[in-house]
Short mmCIF file of C-alpha atoms in Angstrom, two decimals:
data_model
loop_
_atom_site.label_atom_id
_atom_site.label_comp_id
_atom_site.label_asym_id
_atom_site.label_seq_id
_atom_site.Cartn_x
_atom_site.Cartn_y
_atom_site.Cartn_z
CA UNK U 1482 177.01 130.88 130.78
CA UNK U 1483 174.47 128.42 132.08
CA UNK U 1484 174.63 125.18 134.04
CA UNK U 1485 172.66 122.15 132.90
CA UNK U 1486 171.05 119.58 135.15
CA UNK U 1487 174.09 117.37 134.85
CA UNK U 1488 176.43 120.06 136.03
CA UNK U 1489 178.10 120.82 132.73
CA UNK U 1490 178.54 124.44 131.90
CA UNK U 1491 177.35 125.53 128.49
CA UNK U 1492 177.78 128.78 126.73
CA UNK U 1493 174.50 130.49 126.08
CA UNK U 1494 174.32 131.93 122.57
CA UNK U 1495 175.11 135.62 122.61
CA UNK U 1496 172.69 137.78 120.69
CA UNK U 1497 175.40 140.30 119.99
CA UNK U 1498 176.97 137.63 117.84
CA UNK U 1499 180.44 139.11 117.69
CA UNK U 1500 181.94 137.68 120.87
CA UNK U 1501 183.97 134.50 120.78
CA UNK U 1502 184.13 134.46 116.99
CA UNK U 1503 187.50 132.78 117.00
CA UNK U 1504 186.24 129.81 118.95
CA UNK U 1505 183.30 129.39 116.63
CA UNK U 1506 185.59 129.53 113.60
CA UNK U 1507 187.68 126.70 114.99
CA UNK U 1508 184.66 124.49 115.19
CA UNK U 1509 183.47 125.38 111.69
CA UNK U 1510 186.78 125.24 109.91
CA UNK U 1511 186.66 122.88 106.96
CA UNK U 1512 189.28 120.20 106.76
CA UNK U 1513 190.81 119.28 103.40
CA UNK U 1514 188.91 115.99 103.58
CA UNK U 1515 185.61 117.82 103.92
CA UNK U 1516 186.48 119.98 100.94
CA UNK U 1517 187.40 116.93 98.87
CA UNK U 1518 184.17 115.13 99.79
CA UNK U 1519 182.18 118.23 98.93
CA UNK U 1520 184.02 118.57 95.61
CA UNK U 1521 183.41 114.93 94.71
CA UNK U 1522 179.74 115.21 95.57
CA UNK U 1523 179.39 118.32 93.44
CA UNK U 1524 181.09 116.53 90.54
CA UNK U 1525 178.77 113.54 90.95
CA UNK U 1526 175.70 115.78 90.92
CA UNK U 1527 176.79 117.81 87.92
CA UNK U 1528 174.32 118.07 85.09
CA UNK U 1529 176.00 117.22 81.80
CA UNK U 1530 174.55 117.88 78.39
CA UNK U 1531 175.93 115.88 75.50
CA UNK U 1532 175.19 114.44 72.10
CA UNK U 1533 174.70 110.68 72.29
CA UNK U 1534 175.62 110.10 68.66
CA UNK U 1535 179.04 111.72 68.93
CA UNK U 1536 179.46 111.31 72.72
CA UNK U 1537 180.65 114.91 72.86
CA UNK U 1538 179.64 117.38 75.55
CA UNK U 1539 177.86 120.47 74.41
CA UNK U 1540 180.07 123.51 74.90
CA UNK U 1541 177.35 126.10 74.74
CA UNK U 1542 173.83 125.90 76.07
CA UNK U 1543 171.38 123.81 74.05
CA UNK U 1544 169.21 126.70 72.91
CA UNK U 1545 172.25 128.71 71.89
CA UNK U 1546 173.28 125.87 69.62
CA UNK U 1547 169.73 125.15 68.45
CA UNK U 1548 167.69 128.32 68.69
CA UNK U 1549 163.99 127.65 68.61
CA UNK U 1550 160.68 129.47 68.47
CA UNK U 1551 158.68 126.71 70.19
CA UNK U 1552 159.94 124.67 73.10
CA UNK U 1553 157.73 121.94 74.50
CA UNK U 1554 158.89 120.26 77.72
CA UNK U 1555 157.30 117.11 79.15
CA UNK U 1556 158.27 116.31 82.73
CA UNK U 1557 157.21 113.04 84.31
CA UNK U 1558 156.22 109.71 82.78
CA UNK U 1559 152.60 110.56 81.96
CA UNK U 1560 153.48 113.83 80.20
CA UNK U 1561 156.31 112.04 78.35
CA UNK U 1562 153.95 109.27 77.20
CA UNK U 1563 151.44 111.90 76.03
CA UNK U 1564 154.00 113.68 73.86
CA UNK U 1565 155.41 110.38 72.58
CA UNK U 1566 152.02 109.19 71.38
CA UNK U 1567 150.36 112.38 70.21
CA UNK U 1568 153.16 114.62 69.02
CA UNK U 1569 156.24 112.58 68.25
CA UNK U 1570 154.51 110.04 66.03
CA UNK U 1571 153.66 112.68 63.42
CA UNK U 1572 156.86 113.88 61.81
CA UNK U 1573 160.49 112.97 62.07
CA UNK U 1574 162.25 114.14 65.20
CA UNK U 1575 166.00 114.22 65.53
CA UNK U 1576 167.74 113.90 68.85
CA UNK U 1577 169.93 116.94 69.49
CA UNK U 1578 171.05 116.35 73.04
CA UNK U 1579 170.68 114.41 76.23
CA UNK U 1580 171.05 115.59 79.84
CA UNK U 1581 172.87 113.19 82.13
CA UNK U 1582 172.50 113.67 85.85
CA UNK U 1583 172.58 111.72 89.07
CA UNK U 1584 170.87 112.31 92.40
CA UNK U 1585 169.58 110.24 95.30
CA UNK U 1586 166.37 109.45 93.42
CA UNK U 1587 168.25 107.64 90.65
CA UNK U 1588 168.11 103.88 90.96
CA UNK U 1589 171.69 103.40 89.86
CA UNK U 1590 174.92 103.96 91.79
CA UNK U 1591 177.22 103.97 88.80
CA UNK U 1592 177.27 107.59 87.74
CA UNK U 1593 179.91 107.13 85.09
CA UNK U 1594 177.86 104.78 82.96
CA UNK U 1595 174.29 105.95 83.12
CA UNK U 1596 172.36 104.36 80.29
CA UNK U 1597 170.04 106.45 78.14
CA UNK U 1598 166.98 104.80 79.62
CA UNK U 1599 167.97 105.88 83.12
CA UNK U 1600 169.20 109.43 82.50
CA UNK U 1601 166.02 110.13 80.66
CA UNK U 1602 166.14 113.76 79.67
CA UNK U 1603 166.34 113.87 75.90
CA UNK U 1604 165.98 116.84 73.55
CA UNK U 1605 164.64 116.63 70.00
CA UNK U 1606 163.96 119.00 67.16
CA UNK U 1607 161.60 118.54 64.25
CA UNK U 1608 163.59 117.72 61.12
CA UNK U 1609 161.19 119.58 58.84
CA UNK U 1610 161.17 122.65 61.11
CA UNK U 1611 164.21 122.79 63.41
CA UNK U 1612 162.82 125.76 65.31
CA UNK U 1613 160.46 123.39 67.13
CA UNK U 1614 162.18 121.73 70.09
CA UNK U 1615 160.89 119.09 72.40
CA UNK U 1616 162.22 117.80 75.72
CA UNK U 1617 161.24 114.47 77.30
CA UNK U 1618 162.30 114.46 80.93
CA UNK U 1619 161.51 111.32 82.91
CA UNK U 1620 164.13 111.67 85.59
CA UNK U 1621 163.88 113.71 88.76
CA UNK U 1622 165.98 116.89 88.76
CA UNK U 1623 166.88 117.80 92.35
CA UNK U 1624 166.72 121.39 93.66
CA UNK U 1625 170.47 121.93 93.50
CA UNK U 1626 170.56 120.62 89.91
CA UNK U 1627 167.69 122.69 88.55
CA UNK U 1628 169.80 125.82 88.15
CA UNK U 1629 172.49 123.86 86.31
CA UNK U 1630 169.85 122.29 84.07
CA UNK U 1631 168.43 125.70 83.20
CA UNK U 1632 171.88 127.14 82.48
CA UNK U 1633 172.84 124.21 80.28
CA UNK U 1634 169.55 124.19 78.39
CA UNK U 1635 168.47 127.83 78.19
CA UNK U 1636 171.82 129.53 78.69
CA UNK U 1637 172.51 132.72 80.58
CA UNK U 1638 170.92 135.02 78.02
CA UNK U 1639 167.96 133.31 76.34
CA UNK U 1640 166.05 134.56 73.31
CA UNK U 1641 162.76 136.16 74.17
CA UNK U 1642 161.00 135.34 70.92
CA UNK U 1643 160.22 131.77 71.77
CA UNK U 1644 157.25 130.19 73.44
CA UNK U 1645 157.65 127.53 76.10
CA UNK U 1646 154.99 124.95 76.94
CA UNK U 1647 155.53 122.67 79.93
CA UNK U 1648 153.45 119.57 80.67
CA UNK U 1649 153.61 117.73 83.96
CA UNK U 1650 151.58 115.79 86.53
CA UNK U 1651 151.12 116.10 90.27
CA UNK U 1652 149.18 114.06 92.76
CA UNK U 1653 145.76 115.55 93.52
CA UNK U 1654 146.63 115.84 97.22
CA UNK U 1655 149.00 118.68 96.22
CA UNK U 1656 146.04 120.68 94.94
CA UNK U 1657 145.16 123.27 97.56
CA UNK U 1658 141.44 123.39 98.06
CA UNK U 1659 138.97 123.61 100.89
CA UNK U 1660 137.00 120.71 99.36
CA UNK U 1661 137.86 117.13 100.21
CA UNK U 1662 139.99 115.46 97.53
CA UNK U 1663 137.40 112.69 97.23
CA UNK U 1664 134.93 115.19 95.77
CA UNK U 1665 137.35 116.29 93.03
CA UNK U 1666 136.89 114.95 89.54
CA UNK U 1667 140.40 113.65 88.83
CA UNK U 1668 142.30 113.86 86.60
CA UNK U 1669 141.93 117.54 85.79
CA UNK U 1670 144.11 120.14 84.11
CA UNK U 1671 145.21 123.51 85.52
CA UNK U 1672 147.38 126.16 83.93
CA UNK U 1673 149.97 128.60 85.23
CA UNK U 1674 151.58 131.13 82.91
CA UNK U 1675 154.18 133.87 82.83
CA UNK U 1676 153.24 137.50 82.40
CA UNK U 1677 154.33 137.57 78.77
CA UNK U 1678 152.14 134.64 77.75
CA UNK U 1679 149.20 136.28 76.05
CA UNK U 1680 147.25 133.34 74.61
CA UNK U 1681 144.27 132.11 76.60
CA UNK U 1682 145.17 128.78 78.23
CA UNK U 1683 143.16 125.65 77.45
CA UNK U 1684 141.92 125.10 80.95
CA UNK U 1685 141.27 127.18 84.04
CA UNK U 1686 144.22 128.82 85.76
CA UNK U 1687 145.57 127.31 88.96
CA UNK U 1688 143.84 129.06 91.85
CA UNK U 1689 145.60 130.70 94.76
CA UNK U 1690 147.70 129.46 96.53
CA UNK U 1691 149.07 128.59 93.10
CA UNK U 1692 152.18 126.74 94.13
CA UNK U 1693 154.07 124.45 91.77
CA UNK U 1694 157.18 122.43 92.50
CA UNK U 1695 160.41 121.02 91.10
CA UNK U 1696 161.66 121.44 87.53
CA UNK U 1697 158.40 122.83 86.07
CA UNK U 1698 158.50 125.59 88.71
CA UNK U 1699 162.16 126.30 87.97
CA UNK U 1700 161.51 126.60 84.22
CA UNK U 1701 158.47 128.80 84.74
CA UNK U 1702 160.35 131.09 87.16
CA UNK U 1703 163.24 131.33 84.71
CA UNK U 1704 160.86 132.27 81.88
CA UNK U 1705 159.14 134.86 84.08
CA UNK U 1706 162.45 136.48 84.98
CA UNK U 1707 163.64 136.55 81.35
CA UNK U 1708 160.18 137.63 80.09
CA UNK U 1709 159.74 134.55 77.91
CA UNK U 1710 156.10 133.63 77.23
CA UNK U 1711 155.59 130.29 78.93
CA UNK U 1712 152.68 128.21 80.13
CA UNK U 1713 152.61 125.19 82.43
CA UNK U 1714 149.79 122.67 82.03
CA UNK U 1715 149.58 120.73 85.26
CA UNK U 1716 147.49 117.58 85.42
CA UNK U 1717 146.31 116.68 88.91
CA UNK U 1718 145.72 112.97 89.15
CA UNK U 1719 145.21 110.29 91.77
CA UNK U 1720 147.34 107.79 89.86
CA UNK U 1721 151.00 108.72 89.64
CA UNK U 1722 152.16 105.72 87.65
CA UNK U 1723 151.70 105.53 83.86
CA UNK U 1724 147.93 105.75 83.41
CA UNK U 1725 145.83 106.07 80.27
CA UNK U 1726 143.15 108.30 81.79
CA UNK U 1727 145.75 110.72 83.20
CA UNK U 1728 147.55 110.90 79.86
CA UNK U 1729 144.30 111.57 78.02
CA UNK U 1730 143.55 114.45 80.37
CA UNK U 1731 146.25 116.40 78.50
CA UNK U 1732 144.25 116.21 75.24
CA UNK U 1733 142.82 119.80 75.41
CA UNK U 1734 146.41 121.06 75.07
CA UNK U 1735 146.51 119.63 71.53
CA UNK U 1736 144.43 122.60 70.34
CA UNK U 1737 147.05 125.12 71.49
CA UNK U 1738 149.01 127.13 68.95
CA UNK U 1739 152.23 125.32 69.87
CA UNK U 1740 150.89 121.82 69.39
CA UNK U 1741 148.09 122.16 66.83
CA UNK U 1742 150.36 121.97 63.78
CA UNK U 1743 152.35 119.09 65.24
CA UNK U 1744 149.41 116.73 65.79
CA UNK U 1745 148.36 114.80 62.72
CA UNK U 1746 146.65 111.54 63.42
CA UNK U 1747 144.77 111.29 66.69
CA UNK U 1748 143.25 107.77 66.25
CA UNK U 1749 146.69 106.43 65.41
CA UNK U 1750 148.09 108.23 68.44
CA UNK U 1751 145.52 106.55 70.68
CA UNK U 1752 146.63 103.17 69.34
CA UNK U 1753 150.29 104.00 69.97
CA UNK U 1754 149.39 105.07 73.49
CA UNK U 1755 147.57 101.81 74.18
CA UNK U 1756 150.61 99.85 73.00
CA UNK U 1757 152.85 101.97 75.20
CA UNK U 1758 150.60 101.25 78.17
CA UNK U 1759 150.57 97.49 77.69
CA UNK U 1760 154.35 97.29 77.32
CA UNK U 1761 154.91 99.51 80.34
CA UNK U 1762 152.34 98.14 82.73
CA UNK U 1763 154.05 97.66 86.05
CA UNK U 1764 152.99 94.35 87.48
CA UNK U 1765 152.61 95.55 91.04
CA UNK U 1766 150.48 93.32 93.18
CA UNK U 1767 150.12 95.65 96.13
CA UNK U 1768 146.83 97.16 94.95
CA UNK U 1769 143.93 95.31 93.34
CA UNK V 1325 149.87 120.95 109.67
CA UNK V 1326 149.03 117.47 108.49
CA UNK V 1327 152.53 116.16 109.11
CA UNK V 1328 152.26 116.54 112.87
CA UNK V 1329 149.01 114.61 113.13
CA UNK V 1330 149.35 111.84 110.63
CA UNK V 1331 152.02 109.65 112.23
CA UNK V 1332 149.89 107.76 114.71
CA UNK V 1333 146.34 106.83 113.88
CA UNK V 1334 145.03 107.41 117.36
CA UNK V 1335 145.69 111.11 117.19
CA UNK V 1336 143.06 113.61 116.09
CA UNK V 1337 144.30 116.77 114.41
CA UNK V 1338 143.10 120.08 115.89
CA UNK V 1339 140.41 120.34 113.23
CA UNK V 1340 139.11 116.86 113.87
CA UNK V 1341 140.78 114.82 111.13
CA UNK V 1342 142.11 111.31 111.45
CA UNK V 1343 144.70 111.61 108.72
CA UNK V 1344 145.68 107.95 108.58
CA UNK V 1345 142.06 107.05 107.84
CA UNK V 1346 141.92 109.66 105.09
CA UNK V 1347 145.21 108.40 103.66
CA UNK V 1348 143.77 104.87 103.70
CA UNK V 1349 140.96 106.19 101.51
CA UNK V 1350 143.63 107.34 99.04
CA UNK V 1351 145.03 103.80 99.00
CA UNK V 1352 141.57 102.57 97.98
CA UNK V 1353 141.71 104.84 94.93
CA UNK V 1354 144.82 103.01 93.76
CA UNK V 1355 142.82 99.85 93.23
CA UNK V 1356 140.92 99.29 89.98
CA UNK V 1357 137.23 100.13 89.74
CA UNK V 1358 134.47 97.93 91.14
CA UNK V 1359 130.75 98.56 90.66
CA UNK V 1360 127.76 97.05 92.45
CA UNK V 1361 124.12 97.19 91.35
CA UNK V 1362 121.04 96.08 93.23
CA UNK V 1363 118.33 94.97 90.82
CA UNK V 1364 114.82 93.77 91.59
CA UNK V 1365 115.68 90.08 91.49
CA UNK V 1366 119.42 90.17 91.03
CA UNK V 1367 122.57 91.71 92.46
CA UNK V 1368 125.51 92.39 90.16
CA UNK V 1369 129.19 93.01 90.89
CA UNK V 1370 131.44 94.17 88.08
CA UNK V 1371 135.16 94.87 88.35
CA UNK V 1372 137.95 96.09 86.13
CA UNK V 1373 140.31 93.17 85.86
CA UNK V 1374 143.87 93.87 86.85
CA UNK V 1375 146.39 93.12 84.12
CA UNK V 1376 148.16 89.90 84.97
CA UNK V 1377 151.83 89.26 84.39
CA UNK V 1378 152.67 86.68 81.72
CA UNK V 1379 153.83 84.03 84.15
CA UNK V 1380 151.18 84.71 86.78
CA UNK V 1381 148.20 82.39 87.29
CA UNK V 1382 145.13 84.48 86.54
CA UNK V 1383 142.98 82.56 89.00
CA UNK V 1384 144.97 83.91 91.94
CA UNK V 1385 144.24 87.54 91.07
CA UNK V 1386 140.59 87.91 91.99
CA UNK V 1387 138.67 91.00 93.00
CA UNK V 1388 135.34 89.25 93.54
CA UNK V 1389 135.21 86.70 96.34
CA UNK V 1390 132.42 84.66 97.82
CA UNK V 1391 132.01 85.02 101.58
CA UNK V 1392 129.30 82.39 101.76
CA UNK V 1393 126.92 80.70 99.29
CA UNK V 1394 124.57 83.67 99.28
CA UNK V 1395 126.97 86.61 99.89
CA UNK V 1396 129.90 87.85 97.89
CA UNK V 1397 132.09 90.91 97.87
CA UNK V 1398 134.31 92.96 95.62
CA UNK V 1399 137.07 95.17 97.03
CA UNK V 1400 139.40 97.94 95.93
CA UNK V 1401 142.70 98.79 97.58
CA UNK V 1402 145.49 96.86 99.24
CA UNK V 1403 145.42 93.22 98.16
CA UNK V 1404 146.91 91.83 101.36
CA UNK V 1405 144.50 93.75 103.59
CA UNK V 1406 141.60 92.43 101.52
CA UNK V 1407 142.82 88.85 101.97
CA UNK V 1408 142.89 89.26 105.75
CA UNK V 1409 139.42 90.83 105.89
CA UNK V 1410 137.92 88.22 103.56
CA UNK V 1411 139.36 85.35 105.58
CA UNK V 1412 137.99 86.77 108.82
CA UNK V 1413 134.58 87.34 107.21
CA UNK V 1414 134.45 83.80 105.82
CA UNK V 1415 135.24 82.33 109.22
CA UNK V 1416 132.56 84.53 110.79
CA UNK V 1417 129.98 83.34 108.23
CA UNK V 1418 130.60 79.70 109.13
CA UNK V 1419 130.83 80.38 112.83
CA UNK V 1420 127.46 82.14 112.69
CA UNK V 1421 125.92 79.25 110.76
CA UNK V 1422 127.17 76.73 113.30
CA UNK V 1423 126.13 78.79 116.31
CA UNK V 1424 122.65 79.92 115.33
CA UNK V 1425 121.98 77.43 112.50
CA UNK V 1426 121.12 80.25 110.12
CA UNK V 1427 123.24 81.78 107.39
CA UNK V 1428 124.37 85.35 108.01
CA UNK V 1429 122.32 88.23 106.70
CA UNK V 1430 124.16 90.55 104.32
CA UNK V 1431 123.80 93.35 106.85
CA UNK V 1432 125.28 91.22 109.64
CA UNK V 1433 128.45 90.32 107.76
CA UNK V 1434 128.79 93.91 106.50
CA UNK V 1435 128.54 95.16 110.07
CA UNK V 1436 131.13 92.57 111.12
CA UNK V 1437 133.57 93.78 108.46
CA UNK V 1438 132.87 97.44 109.26
CA UNK V 1439 133.39 96.85 113.00
CA UNK V 1440 136.67 95.09 112.27
CA UNK V 1441 137.81 98.03 110.16
CA UNK V 1442 136.78 100.53 112.82
CA UNK V 1443 138.78 98.68 115.50
CA UNK V 1444 141.92 99.24 113.43
CA UNK V 1445 141.29 102.99 113.41
CA UNK V 1446 141.28 103.10 117.18
CA UNK V 1447 144.17 100.83 118.13
CA UNK V 1448 147.64 102.05 118.83
CA UNK V 1449 150.38 100.74 116.61
CA UNK V 1450 148.00 99.51 113.92
CA UNK V 1451 147.04 101.19 110.69
CA UNK V 1452 143.56 101.11 109.13
CA UNK V 1453 142.74 98.55 106.43
CA UNK V 1454 143.33 100.15 103.05
CA UNK V 1455 140.26 98.68 101.35
CA UNK V 1456 136.68 99.56 100.52
CA UNK V 1457 134.29 96.71 99.88
CA UNK V 1458 131.02 96.22 98.03
CA UNK V 1459 129.04 93.40 99.63
CA UNK V 1460 126.06 91.90 97.84
CA UNK V 1461 123.67 89.07 98.44
CA UNK V 1462 120.14 87.91 99.22
CA UNK V 1463 118.76 87.45 102.70
CA UNK V 1464 116.34 84.69 103.67
CA UNK V 1465 113.48 87.10 103.08
CA UNK V 1466 114.45 87.18 99.40
CA UNK V 1467 115.34 90.88 99.36
CA UNK V 1468 118.51 91.81 97.42
CA UNK V 1469 121.09 93.87 99.32
CA UNK V 1470 124.11 95.95 98.42
CA UNK V 1471 126.34 97.49 101.08
CA UNK V 1472 129.54 99.47 100.88
CA UNK V 1473 132.21 99.75 103.59
CA UNK V 1474 135.24 102.01 103.69
CA UNK V 1475 138.49 102.18 105.70
CA UNK V 1476 136.92 104.29 108.45
CA UNK V 1477 134.55 101.46 109.32
CA UNK V 1478 131.35 103.08 108.10
CA UNK V 1479 128.86 101.10 106.07
CA UNK V 1480 125.79 102.08 104.12
CA UNK V 1481 123.20 100.39 101.95
CA UNK V 1482 123.16 101.46 98.32
CA UNK V 1483 121.05 100.92 95.22
CA UNK V 1484 124.20 101.18 93.12
CA UNK V 1485 127.73 102.29 93.90
CA UNK V 1486 131.33 102.21 92.72
CA UNK V 1487 134.70 102.09 94.50
CA UNK V 1488 138.34 102.34 93.46
CA UNK V 1489 139.94 104.37 90.69
CA UNK V 1490 137.56 106.70 88.79
CA UNK V 1491 134.74 105.76 91.18
CA UNK V 1492 133.36 109.29 90.96
CA UNK V 1493 132.92 109.05 87.18
CA UNK V 1494 131.14 105.71 87.48
CA UNK V 1495 128.94 106.93 90.33
CA UNK V 1496 127.86 109.93 88.25
CA UNK V 1497 127.02 107.61 85.36
CA UNK V 1498 124.95 105.45 87.71
CA UNK V 1499 123.13 108.48 89.12
CA UNK V 1500 122.07 109.43 85.61
CA UNK V 1501 121.24 105.93 84.39
CA UNK V 1502 119.95 103.97 87.37
CA UNK V 1503 116.22 104.05 86.80
CA UNK V 1504 113.43 101.62 87.56
CA UNK V 1505 113.43 100.68 83.86
CA UNK V 1506 117.18 100.10 83.87
CA UNK V 1507 116.87 97.43 86.57
CA UNK V 1508 113.48 96.16 85.46
CA UNK V 1509 114.85 92.79 84.48
CA UNK V 1510 118.06 90.88 85.24
CA UNK V 1511 119.63 91.38 81.84
CA UNK V 1512 119.15 95.15 82.01
CA UNK V 1513 120.81 95.30 85.43
CA UNK V 1514 123.80 93.32 84.11
CA UNK V 1515 124.04 95.64 81.10
CA UNK V 1516 123.95 98.69 83.37
CA UNK V 1517 126.91 97.37 85.37
CA UNK V 1518 128.91 96.71 82.21
CA UNK V 1519 128.01 100.10 80.72
CA UNK V 1520 129.10 101.80 83.94
CA UNK V 1521 132.46 100.02 83.82
CA UNK V 1522 132.97 100.75 80.13
CA UNK V 1523 132.95 104.45 81.05
CA UNK V 1524 136.32 103.99 82.71
CA UNK V 1525 137.77 100.72 81.42
CA UNK V 1526 139.72 101.54 78.33
CA UNK V 1527 140.30 98.19 76.72
CA UNK V 1528 136.66 97.07 76.65
CA UNK V 1529 135.08 93.78 77.62
CA UNK V 1530 138.21 91.70 77.96
CA UNK V 1531 139.22 93.66 81.06
CA UNK V 1532 135.91 93.23 82.85
CA UNK V 1533 134.91 90.54 85.31
CA UNK V 1534 131.30 90.08 86.36
CA UNK V 1535 129.48 88.15 89.06
CA UNK V 1536 125.78 87.89 89.77
CA UNK V 1537 123.57 86.37 92.44
CA UNK V 1538 119.95 85.62 91.65
CA UNK V 1539 117.36 84.89 94.32
CA UNK V 1540 117.84 81.34 95.71
CA UNK V 1541 120.71 80.69 93.38
CA UNK V 1542 124.43 80.49 94.07
CA UNK V 1543 127.02 83.00 92.88
CA UNK V 1544 127.65 82.89 89.13
CA UNK V 1545 130.84 84.24 87.59
CA UNK V 1546 130.49 85.25 83.95
CA UNK V 1547 132.93 83.77 81.48
CA UNK V 1548 134.88 86.02 79.13
CA UNK V 1549 132.63 84.89 76.25
CA UNK V 1550 129.44 85.83 78.07
CA UNK V 1551 130.84 89.27 78.92
CA UNK V 1552 131.92 89.75 75.31
CA UNK V 1553 128.35 88.94 74.17
CA UNK V 1554 126.92 91.53 76.55
CA UNK V 1555 129.47 94.14 75.44
CA UNK V 1556 128.58 93.49 71.78
CA UNK V 1557 124.88 93.90 72.55
CA UNK V 1558 125.60 97.18 74.35
CA UNK V 1559 127.64 98.45 71.42
CA UNK V 1560 124.85 97.52 68.98
CA UNK V 1561 122.32 99.37 71.12
CA UNK V 1562 124.63 102.40 71.25
CA UNK V 1563 124.97 102.40 67.46
CA UNK V 1564 121.22 102.13 66.99
CA UNK V 1565 120.61 104.97 69.43
CA UNK V 1566 123.14 107.12 67.58
CA UNK V 1567 121.53 106.31 64.21
CA UNK V 1568 118.14 107.30 65.59
CA UNK V 1569 119.60 110.56 66.93
CA UNK V 1570 121.20 111.48 63.61
CA UNK V 1571 117.92 110.65 61.77
CA UNK V 1572 116.03 112.94 64.12
CA UNK V 1573 118.45 115.85 63.57
CA UNK V 1574 118.34 115.46 59.73
#
């Protein structure tokens, strides 16, 4: 017991921990309202995978329904624009699923009617070769939703004979280096791979401390645990909005085994990219 | 560690950083590229034009501004901060002219802007200006000048420099290509500025704005047509150089 300056008596925390358990329990007991609020919040934050064409929810995980040998995941608007222009324009891709999720980063409050452009996490497979899958993820997947996303996409027992390639961007200030960020030649590409990934990556590996974040980290960790060969190509840039130079920094990845056969017409892709840029240019007047 | 020392600008971190000033330098990188070249008889400022919204009046989105008849500047970074700095500099130019009956020297107005920026790195409750500026002009002695300032309030004289997004790429290009021959005459200096910008501007000449000051002449802004002509000349020269190279190898 201790007395404060104001004369109130407070219980000092006991390091034994076992005394006065009952009193602590009283304070921590959850009321039914708390439980209901928690349940509603969990329901709101649930990750749902469904087919847009039929509006049906997928009952098994995506890769169980559509097993693949190559899985390419683009996370973030620059990576998504890169795949859209350089990979998706050559060949017919069919949408096989869409992940709908809500978190505090979403701009909408209506979780029941998220439009496809907002819940942007769409999965495609190549019509001519359905074992090639592609994911375009433009929305932010929060920490508590990443596990759900992985379960719903990869399942609880994934195949090991597939190769996963992840593309994403981070701001250069996340890059741990003793040099000043102003001396770095942005944008630049770094790679991080799982133990089972045997191919040489198309850029230097991310140096220690090689820390990555968010969904790309979750996917890579998952692949490491399940011994799936996976590689993450991380583009460090100083421009986080949709930017031509950042997108073009991903070009070396086009020579990888996963993407080489999917890329057909690079000059046409560059044109498509330019069109994408002009239609998406955010007219922000803050910076000139 | 950074999070404990970056809230107030007047606080040094244990290893001597002023994080708010460094973060202001990141804000500069969000602005489009600007390049400045000091020739023998000319100073050139080239900028990557910002894309303008359909309903926006293009004339109100300017990166190159005249501070006086013989001095002009280009900036990169926060638009509103630039407006405030430019207004203060313009007033100072006129005040100086009225007080001492002489126009400002380029160095004087650069020092004024740099001192203003430095004050904002040492005041409580204020944040630094998030802009870097390239200031060019001719002094009374007829010597061309190019200065660069940054959010910390430092300023230096340069022969050629770049600020804003991809400034490092442009600076490296200038280091390789800025030679006495390259700035031998006015036209070559203008071409060098455009070539430097074309390294990082994707859509070519239509996204470039150029301004020059020649000795004893006022600021001249190039029209889109004139820039297009220069870009075409540069492309022709590039083609010819490539043809020569391929002839040599065969």
